[in-house]
XYZ file of N, CA and C in Angstrom:
453
model
N 0.847 -1.216 0.000
C -0.085 -0.053 -0.058
C 0.870 1.229 -0.027
N 2.219 1.087 0.360
C 3.054 2.409 0.398
C 2.991 3.114 -0.931
N 2.960 2.368 -1.995
C 2.989 2.962 -3.280
C 1.895 3.875 -3.528
N 0.676 3.497 -2.990
C -0.434 4.213 -3.080
C -0.393 5.590 -2.398
N 0.180 5.579 -1.266
C 0.440 6.793 -0.516
C 1.570 7.691 -1.218
N 2.509 7.142 -1.769
C 3.472 7.774 -2.652
C 2.873 8.501 -3.832
N 1.982 7.708 -4.497
C 1.188 8.299 -5.669
C 0.378 9.485 -5.199
N -0.368 9.397 -4.087
C -1.155 10.464 -3.502
C -0.267 11.639 -3.293
N 0.896 11.481 -2.527
C 1.706 12.670 -2.263
C 2.295 13.302 -3.554
N 2.666 12.454 -4.606
C 3.239 13.095 -5.777
C 2.195 13.722 -6.670
N 0.901 13.098 -6.601
C -0.082 13.783 -7.448
C -0.590 15.117 -6.889
N -0.457 15.202 -5.570
C -0.912 16.436 -4.885
C 0.215 17.501 -4.959
N 1.451 17.042 -5.063
C 2.514 17.955 -5.313
C 2.472 18.523 -6.736
N 2.114 17.705 -7.654
C 1.922 18.111 -9.070
C 0.693 19.132 -9.089
N -0.335 18.902 -8.376
C -1.535 19.805 -8.314
C -1.128 21.069 -7.766
N -0.370 21.055 -6.607
C 0.091 22.322 -5.981
C 0.913 23.066 -6.973
N 1.808 22.430 -7.791
C 2.683 23.110 -8.671
C 1.883 23.869 -9.749
N 0.755 23.297 -10.108
C -0.065 23.934 -11.072
C -0.585 25.271 -10.619
N -0.582 25.488 -9.341
C -1.071 26.768 -8.748
C -0.158 27.919 -8.715
N 1.148 27.484 -8.878
C 2.200 28.497 -8.856
C 1.899 29.685 -9.808
N 2.032 30.817 -9.362
C 1.846 32.055 -10.141
C 0.528 32.482 -10.380
N -0.479 31.768 -10.072
C -1.843 32.116 -10.361
C -2.374 33.089 -9.217
N -3.253 34.008 -9.635
C -3.733 34.925 -8.810
C -5.125 34.319 -8.174
N -5.696 35.031 -7.074
C -6.952 34.580 -6.619
C -8.124 34.673 -7.613
N -7.966 35.698 -8.490
C -8.930 35.909 -9.628
C -8.859 34.739 -10.570
N -7.642 34.290 -10.900
C -7.543 33.216 -11.873
C -8.018 31.844 -11.311
N -7.761 31.535 -10.025
C -8.196 30.246 -9.472
C -9.710 30.247 -9.414
N -10.372 31.284 -9.440
C -11.775 31.396 -9.200
C -12.533 31.647 -10.602
N -11.790 31.784 -11.666
C -12.482 31.894 -13.014
C -13.008 30.675 -13.485
N -14.250 30.682 -14.000
C -14.872 29.527 -14.629
C -14.951 29.735 -16.110
N -13.952 29.171 -16.799
C -14.003 29.312 -18.333
C -15.169 28.790 -18.917
N -15.592 29.413 -20.135
C -16.780 28.865 -20.913
C -16.464 27.471 -21.097
N -17.558 26.694 -20.850
C -17.591 25.165 -21.083
C -17.246 24.418 -19.857
N -16.819 25.055 -18.819
C -16.555 24.334 -17.563
C -17.690 24.678 -16.542
N -17.766 23.850 -15.516
C -18.808 24.147 -14.502
C -18.160 24.523 -13.243
N -16.911 24.463 -13.046
C -16.208 24.921 -11.934
C -14.863 25.530 -12.223
N -14.111 25.799 -11.176
C -12.861 26.490 -11.277
C -11.762 25.685 -10.640
N -10.590 26.245 -10.693
C -9.390 25.593 -10.077
C -9.537 25.493 -8.566
N -9.979 26.626 -7.874
C -10.237 26.539 -6.531
C -11.163 25.478 -6.090
N -12.238 25.278 -6.810
C -13.211 24.289 -6.375
C -12.559 22.910 -6.622
N -11.768 22.727 -7.561
C -11.215 21.331 -7.824
C -10.226 21.025 -6.742
N -9.450 21.991 -6.316
C -8.485 21.637 -5.226
C -9.179 21.422 -3.920
N -10.206 22.184 -3.589
C -10.992 21.850 -2.274
C -11.794 20.519 -2.445
N -12.165 20.235 -3.760
C -13.094 19.045 -3.976
C -12.159 17.832 -3.648
N -10.915 17.804 -4.147
C -10.080 16.479 -3.902
C -9.757 16.434 -2.408
N -9.574 17.502 -1.737
C -9.433 17.387 -0.289
C -10.628 16.800 0.366
N -11.702 17.315 0.190
C -12.977 16.854 0.790
C -13.367 15.403 0.292
N -13.205 15.115 -0.912
C -13.485 13.686 -1.438
C -12.635 12.626 -0.719
N -11.426 12.960 -0.655
C -10.558 12.065 0.083
C -10.952 11.810 1.519
N -11.401 12.796 2.148
C -11.915 12.668 3.508
C -13.113 11.866 3.647
N -14.029 12.166 2.667
C -15.289 11.285 2.649
C -14.964 9.928 2.332
N -14.313 9.599 1.269
C -14.054 8.182 0.797
C -13.207 7.358 1.833
N -12.412 8.020 2.534
C -11.691 7.348 3.543
C -12.145 7.241 4.980
N -12.466 8.498 5.492
C -12.952 8.582 6.830
C -14.375 8.423 6.988
N -15.168 9.188 6.311
C -16.593 9.075 6.477
C -17.089 7.624 6.304
N -16.704 6.952 5.116
C -17.219 5.632 4.816
C -16.552 4.523 5.774
N -15.618 5.058 6.520
C -14.991 4.104 7.603
C -15.665 4.341 8.948
N -16.756 5.289 9.000
C -17.410 5.489 10.221
C -16.631 6.457 11.121
N -15.668 7.176 10.631
C -14.810 8.031 11.335
C -15.119 9.514 11.040
N -14.738 10.426 11.938
C -14.803 11.870 11.655
C -13.887 12.272 10.646
N -14.411 13.160 9.701
C -13.520 13.778 8.712
C -12.698 14.741 9.394
N -11.466 15.134 8.882
C -10.468 15.954 9.441
C -10.544 17.387 8.810
N -11.450 17.640 8.069
C -11.559 18.973 7.568
C -12.961 19.538 8.030
N -12.957 20.849 7.940
C -14.271 21.537 8.404
C -15.467 21.146 7.720
N -16.624 21.061 8.474
C -17.925 20.610 7.771
C -18.368 21.599 6.619
N -17.997 22.916 6.840
C -18.438 23.836 5.708
C -17.718 23.595 4.484
N -16.456 23.204 4.598
C -15.632 22.816 3.421
C -16.241 21.607 2.737
N -16.665 20.671 3.583
C -17.323 19.425 2.948
C -18.695 19.754 2.252
N -19.425 20.664 2.844
C -20.747 21.012 2.319
C -20.579 21.797 1.122
N -19.545 22.619 0.947
C -19.423 23.434 -0.172
C -18.662 22.780 -1.346
N -17.932 21.676 -1.142
C -17.037 21.140 -2.168
C -17.222 19.626 -2.332
N -18.158 19.037 -1.839
C -18.479 17.541 -2.043
C -19.137 17.421 -3.492
N -19.106 16.119 -3.830
C -19.720 15.779 -5.174
C -21.119 16.489 -5.267
N -21.293 17.070 -6.409
C -22.685 17.620 -6.742
C -22.756 19.099 -6.499
N -21.683 19.725 -5.923
C -21.715 21.138 -5.627
C -21.007 21.862 -6.841
N -21.232 23.217 -6.804
C -20.692 24.099 -7.674
C -20.083 25.228 -6.964
N -19.110 25.946 -7.578
C -18.568 27.110 -6.811
C -19.666 28.127 -6.495
N -19.724 28.570 -5.251
C -20.594 29.497 -4.748
C -20.022 30.723 -4.187
N -18.714 30.580 -3.833
C -18.092 31.644 -3.131
C -16.579 31.611 -3.531
N -15.824 32.746 -3.200
C -14.412 32.890 -3.492
C -13.705 32.656 -2.172
N -12.672 31.972 -2.279
C -11.631 32.002 -1.058
C -10.859 33.155 -0.873
N -10.608 33.542 0.329
C -9.695 34.639 0.478
C -8.309 33.964 0.415
N -7.222 34.778 0.316
C -5.839 34.244 0.261
C -5.640 33.367 1.427
N -6.008 33.677 2.632
C -5.652 32.985 3.835
C -6.630 31.630 3.911
N -7.871 31.682 3.326
C -8.636 30.443 3.333
C -8.053 29.435 2.314
N -7.558 29.950 1.214
C -7.024 29.045 0.176
C -5.693 28.435 0.638
N -4.915 29.224 1.436
C -3.685 28.717 2.011
C -3.964 27.539 2.936
N -5.051 27.622 3.649
C -5.446 26.607 4.601
C -5.845 25.348 3.839
N -6.622 25.496 2.646
C -6.870 24.405 1.831
C -5.733 23.742 1.350
N -4.727 24.487 0.821
C -3.470 23.898 0.342
C -2.608 23.208 1.364
N -2.763 23.697 2.709
C -2.073 22.956 3.789
C -2.797 21.577 4.070
N -4.122 21.605 3.906
C -4.815 20.331 4.113
C -4.484 19.448 2.919
N -4.402 19.957 1.799
C -4.081 19.166 0.556
C -2.744 18.417 0.729
N -1.741 19.206 1.207
C -0.417 18.623 1.342
C -0.295 17.853 2.701
N -1.050 18.043 3.615
C -0.876 17.423 4.961
C -1.649 16.147 5.126
N -2.711 16.063 4.488
C -3.602 14.801 4.651
C -2.988 13.521 4.228
N -2.093 13.460 3.203
C -1.668 12.183 2.868
C -0.774 11.418 3.938
N -0.002 12.316 4.645
C 0.812 11.719 5.756
C -0.124 11.254 6.822
N -1.139 12.020 7.210
C -2.134 11.649 8.199
C -2.867 10.350 7.772
N -3.192 10.235 6.564
C -3.868 9.019 6.126
C -3.038 7.793 6.245
N -1.747 7.902 5.779
C -0.843 6.834 5.934
C -0.623 6.494 7.362
N -0.497 7.564 8.279
C -0.305 7.142 9.669
C -1.513 6.487 10.330
N -2.757 6.941 9.989
C -3.982 6.369 10.433
C -4.121 5.002 9.815
N -3.792 4.736 8.644
C -3.891 3.406 7.921
C -2.955 2.458 8.721
N -1.738 2.848 8.913
C -0.767 1.988 9.553
C -1.128 1.662 10.976
N -1.835 2.643 11.653
C -2.207 2.499 13.100
C -3.448 1.511 13.095
N -4.144 1.315 11.943
C -5.155 0.285 11.945
C -6.502 0.883 12.347
N -6.643 2.226 12.224
C -7.980 2.895 12.614
C -9.120 2.511 11.707
N -8.832 2.079 10.416
C -9.946 1.901 9.546
C -10.392 0.434 9.615
N -11.174 0.211 10.575
C -11.628 -1.126 10.897
C -12.818 -1.591 10.079
N -13.676 -0.616 9.765
C -14.974 -0.874 9.114
C -15.039 0.027 7.850
N -15.876 -0.429 6.935
C -16.115 0.397 5.721
C -17.488 0.055 5.228
N -18.252 1.209 4.936
C -19.599 1.142 4.422
C -19.412 1.170 2.900
N -19.918 0.110 2.220
C -19.819 -0.027 0.747
C -20.417 1.137 0.130
N -19.678 1.672 -0.951
C -20.256 2.854 -1.591
C -19.856 2.640 -3.128
N -20.924 2.898 -3.890
C -20.765 2.845 -5.375
C -20.534 4.134 -5.922
N -19.398 4.460 -6.506
C -19.005 5.766 -7.079
C -19.778 6.060 -8.312
N -19.662 7.392 -8.731
C -20.374 7.845 -9.927
C -19.860 7.154 -11.172
N -18.636 6.592 -11.092
C -18.031 5.921 -12.176
C -18.380 4.390 -12.171
N -19.131 3.971 -11.194
C -19.598 2.530 -11.068
C -18.590 1.638 -10.418
N -17.570 2.225 -9.814
C -16.654 1.424 -9.024
C -17.267 1.259 -7.725
N -17.225 0.024 -7.123
C -17.875 -0.260 -5.812
C -16.658 -0.302 -4.865
N -16.698 0.608 -3.831
C -15.680 0.663 -2.832
C -16.198 -0.159 -1.654
N -15.273 -1.118 -1.246
C -15.754 -2.060 -0.287
C -14.807 -2.085 0.931
N -13.650 -1.444 0.757
C -12.675 -1.326 1.808
C -11.752 -0.273 1.632
N -10.897 0.045 2.538
C -9.873 1.098 2.390
C -8.910 0.559 1.337
N -8.620 -0.678 1.155
C -7.685 -1.102 0.222
C -8.218 -0.908 -1.258
N -9.546 -0.644 -1.385
C -10.038 -0.308 -2.752
C -10.288 1.109 -2.791
N -10.632 1.843 -1.688
C -10.934 3.299 -1.727
C -9.579 4.162 -1.827
N -8.522 3.694 -1.365
C -7.317 4.479 -1.557
C -6.844 4.545 -3.052
N -6.731 3.396 -3.693
C -6.276 3.491 -5.100
C -7.475 4.211 -5.927
N -8.689 4.051 -5.601
C -9.811 4.745 -6.323
C -9.660 6.347 -6.221
N -9.268 6.673 -4.909
C -9.174 8.123 -4.654
C -7.998 8.664 -5.525
N -6.962 7.965 -5.677
C -5.906 8.381 -6.435
C -6.318 8.599 -7.900
N -7.088 7.630 -8.442
C -7.692 7.816 -9.776
C -8.487 9.017 -9.925
N -9.426 9.266 -8.810
C -10.198 10.480 -8.838
C -9.476 11.730 -8.842
N -8.382 11.788 -8.001
C -7.645 12.952 -8.056
C -6.821 13.216 -9.421
N -6.491 12.185 -10.048
C -6.003 12.232 -11.312
C -6.774 12.917 -12.302
N -8.094 12.634 -12.248
C -9.081 13.189 -13.063
C -9.214 14.716 -12.882
N -9.153 15.147 -11.591
C -9.258 16.559 -11.291
C -7.981 17.351 -11.569
N -6.842 16.656 -11.485
C -5.528 17.250 -11.937
C -5.557 17.605 -13.329
N -6.245 16.661 -14.146
C -6.424 17.012 -15.655
C -7.304 18.051 -15.931
N -8.495 18.196 -15.164
C -9.386 19.331 -15.183
C -8.601 20.634 -14.926
N -7.866 20.692 -13.984
C -7.109 21.904 -13.434
C -6.198 22.347 -14.663
N -5.485 21.376 -15.181
C -4.531 21.652 -16.307
C -5.335 22.243 -17.589
N -6.526 21.688 -17.796
C -7.402 22.048 -18.799
C -7.878 23.562 -18.640
N -8.356 23.814 -17.462
C -8.868 25.197 -17.078
C -7.709 26.180 -17.240
N -6.506 25.774 -16.831
C -5.464 26.790 -16.980
C -5.170 27.270 -18.379
N -5.475 26.454 -19.330
C -5.276 26.815 -20.818
C -6.210 27.954 -21.124
N -7.233 28.197 -20.312
C -8.230 29.225 -20.756
C -8.087 30.445 -19.906
N -7.134 30.540 -19.027
C -6.939 31.681 -18.169
C -6.152 32.765 -18.886
């Protein structure tokens, strides 16, 4: 499973790198043909990882409830982050992979509520949810790169 945690860390570092040099205005712009923006995609991967791993394991998510409510599946951008708020999201983005690995190795993920994703993948355990989350984050990394072309 160590490779999955490495993939998560590397993909998030790539995502963070895509944010370099972008202004708050740019990360909140929704180009024609898109339904969300870069800021939403970044917050969405943070929230989704927490839901797929912690919520479906019957544990409390480690990010604020309002972040979950605003960036979970099915939401659209409704507000803009301040510089400080987005820095906090980026801190969560980069910090959660280590926390996930520590919690996984500590054995806290004892139960898992089966969940069928919108792509039809059935998550039955953390050993399925962790690689699926990496796949999900790769999709959103690609979306961020696509949005950047229109800024």
